[in-house]
XYZ file of C-alpha atoms in Angstrom:
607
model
C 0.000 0.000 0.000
C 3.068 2.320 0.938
C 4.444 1.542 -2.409
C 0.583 2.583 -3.972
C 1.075 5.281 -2.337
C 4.490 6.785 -3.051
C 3.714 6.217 -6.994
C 0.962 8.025 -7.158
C 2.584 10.771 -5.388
C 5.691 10.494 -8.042
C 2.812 10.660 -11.317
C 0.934 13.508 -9.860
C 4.826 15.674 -9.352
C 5.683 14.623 -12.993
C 2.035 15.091 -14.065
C 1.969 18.873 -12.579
C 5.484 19.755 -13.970
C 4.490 18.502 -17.707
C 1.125 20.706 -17.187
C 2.552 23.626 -16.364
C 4.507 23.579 -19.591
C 2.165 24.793 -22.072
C 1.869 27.881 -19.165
C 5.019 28.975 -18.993
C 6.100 29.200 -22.466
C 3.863 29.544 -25.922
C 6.805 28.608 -28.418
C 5.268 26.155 -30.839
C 8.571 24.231 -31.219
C 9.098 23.178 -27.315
C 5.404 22.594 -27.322
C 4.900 20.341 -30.126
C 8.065 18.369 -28.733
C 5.744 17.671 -25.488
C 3.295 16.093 -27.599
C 5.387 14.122 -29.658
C 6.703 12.174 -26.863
C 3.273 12.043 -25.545
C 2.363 10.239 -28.718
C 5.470 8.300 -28.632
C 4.601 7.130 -25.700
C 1.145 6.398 -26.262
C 2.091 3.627 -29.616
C 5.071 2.688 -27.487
C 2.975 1.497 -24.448
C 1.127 -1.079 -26.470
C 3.877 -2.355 -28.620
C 5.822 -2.782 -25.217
C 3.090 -5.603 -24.127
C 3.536 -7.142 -27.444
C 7.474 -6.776 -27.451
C 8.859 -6.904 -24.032
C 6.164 -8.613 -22.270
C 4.706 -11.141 -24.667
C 8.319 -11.883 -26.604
C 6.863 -10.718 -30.318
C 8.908 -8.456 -32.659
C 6.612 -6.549 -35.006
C 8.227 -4.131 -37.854
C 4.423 -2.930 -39.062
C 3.089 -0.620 -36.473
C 3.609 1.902 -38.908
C 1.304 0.451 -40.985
C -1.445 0.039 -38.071
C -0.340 4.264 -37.175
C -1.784 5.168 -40.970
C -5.024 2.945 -39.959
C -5.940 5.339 -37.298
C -4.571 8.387 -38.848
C -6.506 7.851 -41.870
C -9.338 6.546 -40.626
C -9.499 9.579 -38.400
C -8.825 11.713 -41.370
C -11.553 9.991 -43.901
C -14.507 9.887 -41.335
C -13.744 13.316 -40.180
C -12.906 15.447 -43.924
C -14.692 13.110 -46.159
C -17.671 11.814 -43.961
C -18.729 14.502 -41.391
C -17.970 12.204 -38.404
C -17.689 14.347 -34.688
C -14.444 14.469 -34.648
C -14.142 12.865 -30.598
C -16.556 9.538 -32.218
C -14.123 9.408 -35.366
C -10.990 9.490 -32.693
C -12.420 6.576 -30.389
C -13.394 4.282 -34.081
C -9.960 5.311 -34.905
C -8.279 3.371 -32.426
C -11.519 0.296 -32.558
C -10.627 -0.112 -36.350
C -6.842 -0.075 -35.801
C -7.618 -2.871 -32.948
C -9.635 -4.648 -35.614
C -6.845 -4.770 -38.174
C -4.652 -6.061 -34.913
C -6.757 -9.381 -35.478
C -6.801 -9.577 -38.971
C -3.047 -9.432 -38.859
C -2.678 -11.644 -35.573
C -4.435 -14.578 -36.612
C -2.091 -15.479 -39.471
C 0.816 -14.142 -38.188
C 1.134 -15.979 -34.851
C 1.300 -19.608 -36.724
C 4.479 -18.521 -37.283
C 7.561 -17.235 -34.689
C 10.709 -15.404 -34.676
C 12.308 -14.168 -38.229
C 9.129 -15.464 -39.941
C 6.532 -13.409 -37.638
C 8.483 -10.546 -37.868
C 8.585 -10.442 -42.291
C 4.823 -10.718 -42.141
C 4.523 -7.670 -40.056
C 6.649 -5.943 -42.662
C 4.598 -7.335 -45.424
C 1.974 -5.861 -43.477
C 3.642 -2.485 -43.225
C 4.675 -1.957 -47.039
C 1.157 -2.992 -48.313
C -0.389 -0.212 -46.080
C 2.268 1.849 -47.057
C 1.522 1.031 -50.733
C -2.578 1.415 -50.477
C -2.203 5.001 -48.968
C 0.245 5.957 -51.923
C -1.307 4.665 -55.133
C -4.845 4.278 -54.118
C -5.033 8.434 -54.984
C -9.034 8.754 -55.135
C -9.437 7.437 -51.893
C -5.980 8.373 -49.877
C -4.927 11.120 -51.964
C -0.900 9.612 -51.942
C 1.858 12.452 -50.844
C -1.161 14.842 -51.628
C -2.814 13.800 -48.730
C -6.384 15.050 -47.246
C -6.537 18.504 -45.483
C -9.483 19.808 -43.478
C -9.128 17.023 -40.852
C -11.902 18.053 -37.995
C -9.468 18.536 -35.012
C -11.174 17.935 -31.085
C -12.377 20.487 -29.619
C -13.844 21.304 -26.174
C -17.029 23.981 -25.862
C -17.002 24.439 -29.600
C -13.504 25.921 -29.264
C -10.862 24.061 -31.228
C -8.252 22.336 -29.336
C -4.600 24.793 -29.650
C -1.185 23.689 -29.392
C -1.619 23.864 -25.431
C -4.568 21.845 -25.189
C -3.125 18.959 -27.173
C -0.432 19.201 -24.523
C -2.714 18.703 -21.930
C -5.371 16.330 -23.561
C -2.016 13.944 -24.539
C -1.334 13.839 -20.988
C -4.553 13.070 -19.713
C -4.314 10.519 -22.210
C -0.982 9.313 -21.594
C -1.953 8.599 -17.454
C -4.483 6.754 -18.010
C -2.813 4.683 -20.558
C -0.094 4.490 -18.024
C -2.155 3.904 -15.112
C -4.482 1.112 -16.540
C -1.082 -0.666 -17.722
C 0.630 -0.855 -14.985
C -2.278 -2.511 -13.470
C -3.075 -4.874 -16.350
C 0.512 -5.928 -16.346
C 0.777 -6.603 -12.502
C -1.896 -8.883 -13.041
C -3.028 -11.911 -14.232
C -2.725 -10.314 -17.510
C 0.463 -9.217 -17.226
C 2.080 -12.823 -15.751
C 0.101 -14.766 -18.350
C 1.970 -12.526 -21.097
C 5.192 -12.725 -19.699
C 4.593 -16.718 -19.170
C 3.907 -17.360 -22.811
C 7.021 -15.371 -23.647
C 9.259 -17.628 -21.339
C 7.708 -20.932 -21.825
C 4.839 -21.382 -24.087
C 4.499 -24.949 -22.998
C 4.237 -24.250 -19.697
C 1.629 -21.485 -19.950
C -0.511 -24.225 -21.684
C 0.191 -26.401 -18.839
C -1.507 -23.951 -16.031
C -4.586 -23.000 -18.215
C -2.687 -19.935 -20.134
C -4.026 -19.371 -23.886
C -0.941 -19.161 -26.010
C -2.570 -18.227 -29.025
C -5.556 -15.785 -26.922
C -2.799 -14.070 -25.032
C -0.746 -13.317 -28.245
C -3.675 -12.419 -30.630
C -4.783 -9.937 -27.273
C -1.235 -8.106 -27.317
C -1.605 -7.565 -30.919
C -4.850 -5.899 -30.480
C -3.727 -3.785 -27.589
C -0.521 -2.731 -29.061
C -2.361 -1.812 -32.369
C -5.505 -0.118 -30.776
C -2.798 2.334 -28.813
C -0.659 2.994 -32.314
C -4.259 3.753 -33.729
C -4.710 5.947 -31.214
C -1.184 7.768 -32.020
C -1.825 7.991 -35.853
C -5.283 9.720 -35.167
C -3.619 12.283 -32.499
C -0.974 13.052 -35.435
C -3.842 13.367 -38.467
C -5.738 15.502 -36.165
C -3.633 17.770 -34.495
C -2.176 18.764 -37.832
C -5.427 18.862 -39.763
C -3.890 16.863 -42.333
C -2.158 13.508 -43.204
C -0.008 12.246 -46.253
C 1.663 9.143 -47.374
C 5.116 10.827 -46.079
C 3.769 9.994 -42.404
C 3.663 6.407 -43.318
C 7.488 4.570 -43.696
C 9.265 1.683 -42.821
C 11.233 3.885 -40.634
C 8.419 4.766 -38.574
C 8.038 1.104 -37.330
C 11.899 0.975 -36.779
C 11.327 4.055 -34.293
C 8.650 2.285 -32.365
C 10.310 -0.798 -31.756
C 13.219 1.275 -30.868
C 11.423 2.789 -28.396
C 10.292 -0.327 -27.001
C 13.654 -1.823 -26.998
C 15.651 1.201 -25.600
C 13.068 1.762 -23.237
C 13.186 -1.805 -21.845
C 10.987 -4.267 -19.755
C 9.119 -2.394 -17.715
C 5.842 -0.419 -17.436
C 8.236 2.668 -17.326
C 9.963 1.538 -20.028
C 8.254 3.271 -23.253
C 7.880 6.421 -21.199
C 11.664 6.748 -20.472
C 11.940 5.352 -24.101
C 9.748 7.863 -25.937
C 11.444 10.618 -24.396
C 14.998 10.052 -24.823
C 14.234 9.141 -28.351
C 11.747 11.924 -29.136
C 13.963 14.641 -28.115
C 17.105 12.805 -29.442
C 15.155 12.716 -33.128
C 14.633 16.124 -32.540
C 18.059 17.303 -32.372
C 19.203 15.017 -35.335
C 16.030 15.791 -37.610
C 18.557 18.697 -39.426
C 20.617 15.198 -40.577
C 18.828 12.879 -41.778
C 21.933 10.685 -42.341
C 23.377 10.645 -38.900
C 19.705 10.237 -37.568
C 19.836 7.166 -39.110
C 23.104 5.989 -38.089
C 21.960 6.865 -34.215
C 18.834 4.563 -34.557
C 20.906 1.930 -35.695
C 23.558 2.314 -33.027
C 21.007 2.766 -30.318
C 19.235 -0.349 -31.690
C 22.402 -2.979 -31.249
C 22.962 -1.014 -27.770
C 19.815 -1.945 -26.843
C 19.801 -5.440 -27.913
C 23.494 -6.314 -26.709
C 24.624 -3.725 -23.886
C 21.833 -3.281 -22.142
C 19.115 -6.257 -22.474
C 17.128 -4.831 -19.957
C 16.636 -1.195 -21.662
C 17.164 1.874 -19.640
C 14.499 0.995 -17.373
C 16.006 -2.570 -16.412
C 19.262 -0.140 -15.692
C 17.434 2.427 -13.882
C 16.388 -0.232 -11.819
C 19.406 -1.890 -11.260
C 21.177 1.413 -9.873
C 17.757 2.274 -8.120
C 18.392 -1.215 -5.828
C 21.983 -0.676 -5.338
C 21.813 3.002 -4.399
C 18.457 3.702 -3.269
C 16.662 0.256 -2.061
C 13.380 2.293 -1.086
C 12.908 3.556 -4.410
C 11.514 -0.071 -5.111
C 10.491 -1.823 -1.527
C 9.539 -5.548 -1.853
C 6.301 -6.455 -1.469
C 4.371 -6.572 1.997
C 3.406 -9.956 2.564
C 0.757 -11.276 5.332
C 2.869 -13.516 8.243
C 0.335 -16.084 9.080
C -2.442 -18.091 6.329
C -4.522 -20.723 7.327
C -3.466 -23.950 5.832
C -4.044 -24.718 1.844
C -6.863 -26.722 0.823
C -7.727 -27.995 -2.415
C -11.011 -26.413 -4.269
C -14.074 -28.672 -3.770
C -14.881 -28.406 -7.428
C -11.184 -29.871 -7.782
C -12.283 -33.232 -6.362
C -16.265 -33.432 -8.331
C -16.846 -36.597 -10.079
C -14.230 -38.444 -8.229
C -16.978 -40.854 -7.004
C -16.398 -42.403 -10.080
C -13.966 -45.706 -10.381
C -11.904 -44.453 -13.286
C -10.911 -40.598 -13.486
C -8.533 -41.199 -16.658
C -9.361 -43.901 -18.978
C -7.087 -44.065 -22.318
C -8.028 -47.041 -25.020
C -5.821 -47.969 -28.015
C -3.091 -44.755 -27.694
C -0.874 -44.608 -30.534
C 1.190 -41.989 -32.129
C 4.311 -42.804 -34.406
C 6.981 -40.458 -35.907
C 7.799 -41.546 -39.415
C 9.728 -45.182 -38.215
C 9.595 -44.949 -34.359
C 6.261 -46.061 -32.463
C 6.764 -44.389 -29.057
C 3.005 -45.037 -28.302
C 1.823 -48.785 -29.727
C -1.743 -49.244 -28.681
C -1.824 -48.449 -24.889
C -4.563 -48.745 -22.789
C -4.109 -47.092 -19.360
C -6.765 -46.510 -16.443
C -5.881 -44.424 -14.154
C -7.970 -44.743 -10.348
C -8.748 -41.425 -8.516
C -6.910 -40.684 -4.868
C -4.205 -43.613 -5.854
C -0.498 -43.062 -6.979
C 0.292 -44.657 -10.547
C 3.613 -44.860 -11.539
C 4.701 -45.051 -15.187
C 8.238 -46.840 -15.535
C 10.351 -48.364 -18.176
C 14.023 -48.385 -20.208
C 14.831 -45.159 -21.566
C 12.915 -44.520 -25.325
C 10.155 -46.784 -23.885
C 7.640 -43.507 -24.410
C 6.971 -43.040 -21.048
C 7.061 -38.869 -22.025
C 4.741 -39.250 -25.307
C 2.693 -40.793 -23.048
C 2.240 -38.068 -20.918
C 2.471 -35.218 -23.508
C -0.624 -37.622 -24.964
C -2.380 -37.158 -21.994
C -2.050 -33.737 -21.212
C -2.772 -32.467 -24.678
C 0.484 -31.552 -26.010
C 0.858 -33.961 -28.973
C -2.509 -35.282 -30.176
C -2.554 -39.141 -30.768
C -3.217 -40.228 -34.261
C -5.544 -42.891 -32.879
C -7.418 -44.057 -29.346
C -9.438 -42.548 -27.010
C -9.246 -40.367 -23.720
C -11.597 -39.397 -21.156
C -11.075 -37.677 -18.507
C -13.783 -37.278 -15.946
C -16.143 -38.395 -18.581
C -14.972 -36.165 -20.939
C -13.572 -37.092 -24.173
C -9.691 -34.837 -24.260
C -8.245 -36.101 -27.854
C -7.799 -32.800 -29.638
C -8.808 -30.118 -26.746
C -5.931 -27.721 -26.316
C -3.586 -28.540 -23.241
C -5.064 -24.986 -21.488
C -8.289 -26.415 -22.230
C -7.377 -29.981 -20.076
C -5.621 -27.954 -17.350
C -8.960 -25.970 -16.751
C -11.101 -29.582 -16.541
C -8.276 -30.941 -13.885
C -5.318 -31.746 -15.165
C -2.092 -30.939 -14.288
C 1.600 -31.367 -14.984
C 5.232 -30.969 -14.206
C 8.625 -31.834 -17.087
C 11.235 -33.582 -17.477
C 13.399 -30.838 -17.903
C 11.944 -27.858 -15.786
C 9.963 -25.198 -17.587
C 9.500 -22.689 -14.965
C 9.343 -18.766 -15.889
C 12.807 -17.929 -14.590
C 12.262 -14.311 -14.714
C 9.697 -14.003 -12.599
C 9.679 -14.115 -8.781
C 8.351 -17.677 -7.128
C 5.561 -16.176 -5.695
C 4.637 -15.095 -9.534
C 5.597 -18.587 -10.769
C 2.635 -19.848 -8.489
C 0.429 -17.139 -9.627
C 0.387 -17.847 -13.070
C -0.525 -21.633 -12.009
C -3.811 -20.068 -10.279
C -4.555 -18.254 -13.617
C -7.628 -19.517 -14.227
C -9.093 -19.833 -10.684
C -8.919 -15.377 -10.498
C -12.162 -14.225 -11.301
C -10.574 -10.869 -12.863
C -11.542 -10.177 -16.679
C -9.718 -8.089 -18.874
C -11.482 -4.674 -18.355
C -11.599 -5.126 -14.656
C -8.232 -5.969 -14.700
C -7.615 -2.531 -16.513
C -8.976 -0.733 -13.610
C -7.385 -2.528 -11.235
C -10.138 -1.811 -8.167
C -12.650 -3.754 -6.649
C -13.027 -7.246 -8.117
C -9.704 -7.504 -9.539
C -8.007 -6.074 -6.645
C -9.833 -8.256 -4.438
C -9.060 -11.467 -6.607
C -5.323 -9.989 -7.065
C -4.717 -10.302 -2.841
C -6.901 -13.353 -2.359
C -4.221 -14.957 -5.152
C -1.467 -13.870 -3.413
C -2.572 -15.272 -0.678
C -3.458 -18.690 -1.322
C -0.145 -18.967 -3.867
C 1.766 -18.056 -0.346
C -0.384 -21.283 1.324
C 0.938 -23.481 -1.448
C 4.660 -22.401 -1.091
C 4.581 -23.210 2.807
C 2.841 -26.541 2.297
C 5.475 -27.147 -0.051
C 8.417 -25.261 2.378
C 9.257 -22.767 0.153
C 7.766 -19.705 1.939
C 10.467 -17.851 2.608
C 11.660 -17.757 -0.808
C 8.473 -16.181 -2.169
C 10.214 -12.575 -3.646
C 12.736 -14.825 -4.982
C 13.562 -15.131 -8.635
C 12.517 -18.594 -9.459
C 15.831 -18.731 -11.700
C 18.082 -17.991 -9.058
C 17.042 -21.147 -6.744
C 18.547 -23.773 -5.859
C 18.118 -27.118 -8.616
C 15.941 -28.995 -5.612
C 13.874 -25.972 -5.129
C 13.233 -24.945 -8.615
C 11.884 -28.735 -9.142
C 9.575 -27.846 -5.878
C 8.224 -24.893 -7.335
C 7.232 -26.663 -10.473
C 5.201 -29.116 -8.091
C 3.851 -25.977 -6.426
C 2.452 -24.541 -9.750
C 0.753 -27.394 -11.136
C -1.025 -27.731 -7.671
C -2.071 -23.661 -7.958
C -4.123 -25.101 -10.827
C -6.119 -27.155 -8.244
C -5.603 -30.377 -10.663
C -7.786 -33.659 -10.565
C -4.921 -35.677 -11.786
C -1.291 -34.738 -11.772
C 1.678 -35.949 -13.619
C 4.843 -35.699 -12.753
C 7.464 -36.616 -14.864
C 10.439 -37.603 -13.091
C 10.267 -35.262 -10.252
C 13.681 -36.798 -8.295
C 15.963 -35.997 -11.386
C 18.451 -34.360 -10.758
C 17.851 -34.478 -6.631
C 20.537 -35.674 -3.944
C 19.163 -38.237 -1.835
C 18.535 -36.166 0.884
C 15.301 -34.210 -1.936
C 14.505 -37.527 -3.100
C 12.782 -38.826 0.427
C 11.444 -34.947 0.951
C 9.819 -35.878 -2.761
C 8.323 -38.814 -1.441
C 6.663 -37.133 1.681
C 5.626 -34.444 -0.562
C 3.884 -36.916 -2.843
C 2.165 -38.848 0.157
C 1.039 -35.031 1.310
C -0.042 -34.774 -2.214
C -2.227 -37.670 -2.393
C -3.624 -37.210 1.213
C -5.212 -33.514 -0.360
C -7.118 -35.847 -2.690
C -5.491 -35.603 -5.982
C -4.891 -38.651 -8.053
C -1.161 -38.963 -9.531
C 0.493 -40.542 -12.122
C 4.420 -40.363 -12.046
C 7.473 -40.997 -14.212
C 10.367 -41.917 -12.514
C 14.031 -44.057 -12.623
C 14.216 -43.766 -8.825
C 12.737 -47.226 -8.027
C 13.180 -46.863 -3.871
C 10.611 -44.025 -4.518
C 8.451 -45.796 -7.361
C 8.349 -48.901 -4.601
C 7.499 -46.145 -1.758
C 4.493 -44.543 -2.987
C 3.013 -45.956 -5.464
C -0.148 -47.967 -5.496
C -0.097 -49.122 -8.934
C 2.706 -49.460 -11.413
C 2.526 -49.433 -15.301
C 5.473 -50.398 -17.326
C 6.083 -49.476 -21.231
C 8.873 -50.868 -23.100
C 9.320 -49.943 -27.084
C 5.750 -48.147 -26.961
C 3.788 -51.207 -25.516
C 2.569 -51.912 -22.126
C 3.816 -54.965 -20.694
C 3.028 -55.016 -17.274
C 1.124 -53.425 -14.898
C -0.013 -54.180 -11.270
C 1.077 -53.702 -7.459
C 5.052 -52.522 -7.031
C 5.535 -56.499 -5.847
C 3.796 -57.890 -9.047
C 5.880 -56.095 -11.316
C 8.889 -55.819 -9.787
C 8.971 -60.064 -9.789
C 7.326 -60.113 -13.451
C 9.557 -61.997 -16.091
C 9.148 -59.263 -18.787
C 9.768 -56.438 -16.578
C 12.698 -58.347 -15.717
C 13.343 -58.900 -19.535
C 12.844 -55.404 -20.571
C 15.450 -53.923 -18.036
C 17.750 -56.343 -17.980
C 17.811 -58.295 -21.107
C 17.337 -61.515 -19.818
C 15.068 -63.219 -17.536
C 17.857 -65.004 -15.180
C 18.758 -62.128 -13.292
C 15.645 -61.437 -11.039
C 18.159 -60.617 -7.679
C 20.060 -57.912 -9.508
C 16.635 -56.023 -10.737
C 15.611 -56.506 -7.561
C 18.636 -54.903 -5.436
C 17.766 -52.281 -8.289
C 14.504 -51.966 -7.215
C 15.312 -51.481 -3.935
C 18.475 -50.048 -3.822
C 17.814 -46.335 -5.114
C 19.645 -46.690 -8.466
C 18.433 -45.785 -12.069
C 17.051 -47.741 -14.024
């Protein structure tokens, strides 16, 4: 709350010095340089959720600019529109063409996403330069309707002002947005896509939403622009104008502050070079690789860094409560457990060209017991579980879970109905703190929607502490309490495999798999595993487990399955299996050395 408090006293100081600009001096120049980086700021503060926060390049939001300049311009000279209802469609049809360009865009990543953006950009580009009837080209359209306030016309000053108003709320509504569930489900599908799908997160929602944010605010720039000069020309609309943006963004750095400290540096940087064009260019380039390679983090990642090593109070951790009642899985969690099967796969198989990881399994998996999944390495214990869980989609069988057939739902889909996972190789989002990690896992149990989440009062405020606090009761049933503010990437191997447990049980799961939870633990983590499992199943959640460690398969489990080459070939009680000849024969090679698989077996080694 202190922390609340202190930035809102730091806005309204910056807010009060920026208004009483336009009042102390009338000169056109220094004023229009005010609103420049206010509409700097304004494109940059969407294109940061989609850059920095979400992990897409763009290198078109020049093109999505001329959308709402000349859509401001058209409705406005052409069409008679009030100039404040053409400004708001403005920004709705740029958020429009945000889809249209999203949907096709995001089936592709990296190098490719970014080259449709730019095919994006150039045909815009294009349209408002040869398409004369209708755009006019370099000609452009004048008599652009301007806002205006009491019938007066808005001056120089008053875009000042208006820009600002604008350029708060942008700024307040984002920072709340982005310290929400919002915000950690964007940052999660940058770090780990998989893992976003694994807690409930919508890659392909949460992507297609940044677009349409990050366009609906560079809408909202072009229109300012078309407006406040009563005109608007192809000449507005170049590549370089994209390049600027993302520069912005990038120089700027991760951080809700980040396109503000951005757009002004830049703005009044472009200013000073705008008498050479040449060496303009040269600086954007320069500032570009500097941003990329010197300083990852921007010049708000570096503001921050000095800011902790110089003046701690500048950015306090967060106040957390001392003492929470105990955690306690959801009831709806448990629902339809009555029944005798809570997983039931028939006739699983998937093949890659050659190699039949998944041959026609059957598996049945019994709610409130422990199953345990073993076999050689390459037996396709993993596929199995990535076939469960929705990741790869088998190319025959069935699966119900709960009742409900799963083949082809989406993996955020089948964490929502109660199922939930942790990897072989951890998939955690490194970047953020563990109390965030735990957060993101609870994503779909906060009852905050988008525009709520914008406001960032009432409901969503409400939800935001109640999240906090129950992702603090999973951490101490799991011991990792104290480590809450931590960064999740700076902890310990053991504990970073204990916070992956502790987010896939923030999504209140039916059924959880865990695939092999002890690697990579000393012996020591490998019996706190198996009390943790035990804990685990005593909350009423049914597992099913991966593991080599056979002196923890033997410990908890209630029923074992074994896979070899694809195909089950055993499955039963830890004694049955462990004394079965083809387990025996499958791990061993032969079926005359039953004493040495069973020292194995009992004896803590891999498998």
């Amino acid at each position: 709350m202190k922390g609340e408090l202190k930035h809102y006293l730091w806005l309204l100081v910056v807010v009060a010095l920026v208004a009483a600009v336009p009042l102390v001096t009338s000169n056109d120049f220094y004023l229009r340089i005010v609103f420049l980086i206010g509409v700097n700021y304004i494109a940059a503060a969407g294109l940061n959720v989609l850059v920095n926060y979400t992990g897409q390049k763009s290198l078109g939001h020049a093109g999505l600019f001329a959308v709402g300049a000349y859509a401001v311009a058209l409705l406005t000279a052409r069409w008679g529109w009030n100039p404040w209802l053409a400004f708001a469609m403005a920004g709705v049809l740029a958020g429009l063409f945000g889809v249209v360009i999203a949907l096709p865009a995001l089936r592709v990543k990296g190098p490719a996403l970014a080259m449709v953006t730019i095919g994006f950009g150039i045909v815009v580009e294009k349209i408002v330069s040869e398409w004369q009837d209708l755009f006019a080209g370099q000609q452009g359209i004048y008599g652009v309707i301007p806002l205006n306030f009491g019938g007066q016309m808005f001056g120089t000053r008053q875009w000042v002002w208006f820009v600002l108003i604008l350029c708060v709320l942008l700024h307040v509504m984002f920072r709340y947005l982005l310290a929400g569930r919002f915000g950690r489900a964007f940052l999660a599908v940058n770090t780990a896509e998989v893992a976003a799908e694994s807690v409930g997160v919508s890659v392909y929602k949460f992507k297609v939403l940044a677009f349409v944010i990050s366009a609906f605010t560079c809408g909202i720039a072009g229109a300012l622009i078309a407006q406040q000069n009563q005109y608007i020309n192809s000449d507005f609309i170049t590549f370089n104008l994209s390049i600027f943006f993302l520069l912005i963004v990038l120089f700027g750095g991760n951080s809700v502050y980040g396109p503000l400290l951005g757009a002004v540096v830049l703005t009044l940087l472009d200013s000073l070079l705008s008498r050479w064009p040449d060496v303009q260019h040269f600086t954007y380039g320069a500032l570009l690789l500097f941003a990329l390679y010197a300083m990852p983090n921007g010049l708000a990642g570096f503001v921050r860094t000095l800011a902790r090593k110089f003046a701690p109070g500048l950015v306090p951790k967060e106040a957390l409560p001392d003492a929470l009642p105990a955690w306690q899985l959801k009831r709806a969690a448990t629902s339809g457990e009555a029944s005798p099967v809570l997983l039931d796969g028939k006739g699983l198989y998937k093949a890659y060209g050659g190699v039949v990881p998944t041959n026609n399994v059957d598996i049945s998996i019994k709610p409130g017991h422990v199953h345990s999944l073993i076999g050689p390495n390459g037996a396709g214990k993993t596929t199995l579980l990535n076939i469960l869980s929705g990741i790869v989609t088998p190319e025959r069988g069935t699966i119900l879970l709960a009742g409900q057939n799963i083949v082809g739902v989406s993996p955020n889909r089948i964490a929502r109905l109660g199922l939930g996972r942790t990897f072989q190789n951890l998939r955690l989002f490194s970047d953020m703190t563990v109390l965030d990690n735990v957060k993101v896992g609870l994503h779909s149990h906060i009852p905050a929607g988008f525009f709520a989440s914008l406001i960032g009062v009432g409901k969503a405020r409400k939800a935001e502490l109640a999240a906090r606090d129950e992702a603090l009761q999973i951490l101490e049933r799991l011991h990792l309490r104290d480590k809450a503010l931590d960064i999740a990437g700076s902890l310990p191997y053991g504990l970073q495999r204990r916070l992956e447990l502790a987010r896939a049980l923030a999504t209140h799961p039916r059924l959880l798999l865990l695939d092999e939870p002890a690697a990579g633990l000393n012996p020591q983590e490998t019996q706190e595993l198996i009390q943790v499992i035990a804990r685990i199943r005593d909350l009423g959640i049914t597992v099913l487990l991966i593991e080599h460690h056979m002196d923890l398969v033997m410990a908890v489990s209630d029923h074992v399955i074994v896979l070899d080459y694809g195909q089950k070939i055993a499955e039963g009680t830890p004694s049955e299996v462990q004394n079965n000849p083809r387990v025996i024969a499958a791990y061993l090679g032969t079926e005359d050395e039953q004493d040495a698989l069973d020292d194995d077996m009992t004896g803590g080694q891999h498998a």
